[in-house]
C-alpha cells in the first residue's frame, strides 16, 4: 500500500470558536471541506518508509514549534473527493 506524507500549516482557532464547537458537539475543523494549507508533500511505497519520512519531516523547526503538523495518509483508501487526493493510484 502506498502512503502520502503531508506537512501542513495548523490553522489558529479563536477561543470562542473552540467553545462554540465544544458546546454544539460539532467539529472545529473539517479536513474534507477545508483542508489545512499544504507546505510539503511526499509519497512512500510502504508503511515503514512512510513513517521514516514522517519522522524526518517532524524534525523541521515549524513542526517542532507547533506551527505545522505531519500527516500520513494511505493513498489506496482515498476517494477522488478527498482533499489530499492527488490523482494517483
Tab-separated table of C-alpha atoms in Angstrom:
chain	number	residue	atom	x	y	z
A	1	UNK	CA	0.000	0.000	0.000
A	2	UNK	CA	1.286	3.458	-0.865
A	3	UNK	CA	1.188	6.410	1.509
A	4	UNK	CA	1.110	10.172	1.227
A	5	UNK	CA	3.055	12.184	3.812
A	6	UNK	CA	1.876	15.776	4.108
A	7	UNK	CA	3.293	18.667	6.135
A	8	UNK	CA	0.558	21.272	6.682
A	9	UNK	CA	0.097	24.548	8.491
A	10	UNK	CA	-2.035	24.481	11.612
A	11	UNK	CA	-4.887	26.958	11.448
A	12	UNK	CA	-5.302	29.037	14.560
A	13	UNK	CA	-8.675	28.863	16.280
A	14	UNK	CA	-10.168	31.531	18.497
A	15	UNK	CA	-11.281	30.581	21.993
A	16	UNK	CA	-14.885	31.461	21.092
A	17	UNK	CA	-14.776	29.067	18.112
A	18	UNK	CA	-13.454	26.284	20.326
A	19	UNK	CA	-16.143	26.929	22.934
A	20	UNK	CA	-18.901	27.004	20.295
A	21	UNK	CA	-17.728	23.730	18.730
A	22	UNK	CA	-17.492	22.103	22.156
A	23	UNK	CA	-20.938	23.320	23.230
A	24	UNK	CA	-22.603	22.386	19.936
A	25	UNK	CA	-20.947	18.993	19.638
A	26	UNK	CA	-19.582	19.897	16.214
A	27	UNK	CA	-16.090	19.764	14.755
A	28	UNK	CA	-13.779	22.724	14.977
A	29	UNK	CA	-12.008	21.707	11.769
A	30	UNK	CA	-13.330	19.580	8.930
A	31	UNK	CA	-10.486	18.448	6.668
A	32	UNK	CA	-12.862	17.170	3.985
A	33	UNK	CA	-14.371	20.598	3.350
A	34	UNK	CA	-11.480	22.899	4.293
A	35	UNK	CA	-8.080	21.161	4.465
A	36	UNK	CA	-5.140	22.879	6.098
A	37	UNK	CA	-2.717	24.581	3.672
A	38	UNK	CA	-0.013	22.157	2.490
A	39	UNK	CA	3.661	23.005	2.844
A	40	UNK	CA	5.282	19.770	1.658
A	41	UNK	CA	4.030	16.520	0.138
A	42	UNK	CA	5.975	13.277	-0.425
A	43	UNK	CA	4.893	9.709	-1.051
A	44	UNK	CA	6.188	6.339	0.094
A	45	UNK	CA	5.684	2.815	-1.216
A	46	UNK	CA	5.191	1.149	2.176
A	47	UNK	CA	4.287	1.934	5.786
A	48	UNK	CA	7.833	1.704	7.147
A	49	UNK	CA	9.130	4.193	4.572
A	50	UNK	CA	6.165	6.495	5.243
A	51	UNK	CA	6.838	6.521	8.974
A	52	UNK	CA	10.548	7.153	8.394
A	53	UNK	CA	9.754	10.127	6.135
A	54	UNK	CA	7.176	11.426	8.613
A	55	UNK	CA	9.738	11.210	11.403
A	56	UNK	CA	12.213	13.170	9.272
A	57	UNK	CA	9.624	15.852	8.453
A	58	UNK	CA	8.778	16.088	12.149
A	59	UNK	CA	12.255	17.459	12.839
A	60	UNK	CA	11.503	20.646	10.861
A	61	UNK	CA	11.514	23.659	13.159
A	62	UNK	CA	7.960	24.734	12.290
A	63	UNK	CA	6.632	21.280	13.238
A	64	UNK	CA	8.576	21.246	16.497
A	65	UNK	CA	7.320	24.767	17.273
A	66	UNK	CA	3.700	23.687	16.736
A	67	UNK	CA	3.005	25.786	13.625
A	68	UNK	CA	2.918	22.799	11.218
A	69	UNK	CA	1.871	19.147	11.539
A	70	UNK	CA	2.770	15.963	9.661
A	71	UNK	CA	0.072	13.574	8.441
A	72	UNK	CA	0.489	10.055	6.995
A	73	UNK	CA	-2.396	9.036	4.726
A	74	UNK	CA	-2.942	5.740	2.851
A	75	UNK	CA	-3.434	6.507	-0.848
A	76	UNK	CA	-5.426	3.430	-1.907
A	77	UNK	CA	-8.162	4.229	0.612
A	78	UNK	CA	-8.665	7.778	-0.687
A	79	UNK	CA	-11.601	8.546	-2.911
A	80	UNK	CA	-11.269	11.232	-5.616
A	81	UNK	CA	-13.235	13.724	-3.468
A	82	UNK	CA	-10.735	13.564	-0.594
A	83	UNK	CA	-8.895	16.888	-0.095
A	84	UNK	CA	-5.485	15.206	-0.264
A	85	UNK	CA	-6.283	13.081	-3.325
A	86	UNK	CA	-3.697	13.860	-5.974
A	87	UNK	CA	-4.951	11.861	-8.910
A	88	UNK	CA	-2.515	8.961	-8.422
A	89	UNK	CA	-3.500	5.378	-7.781
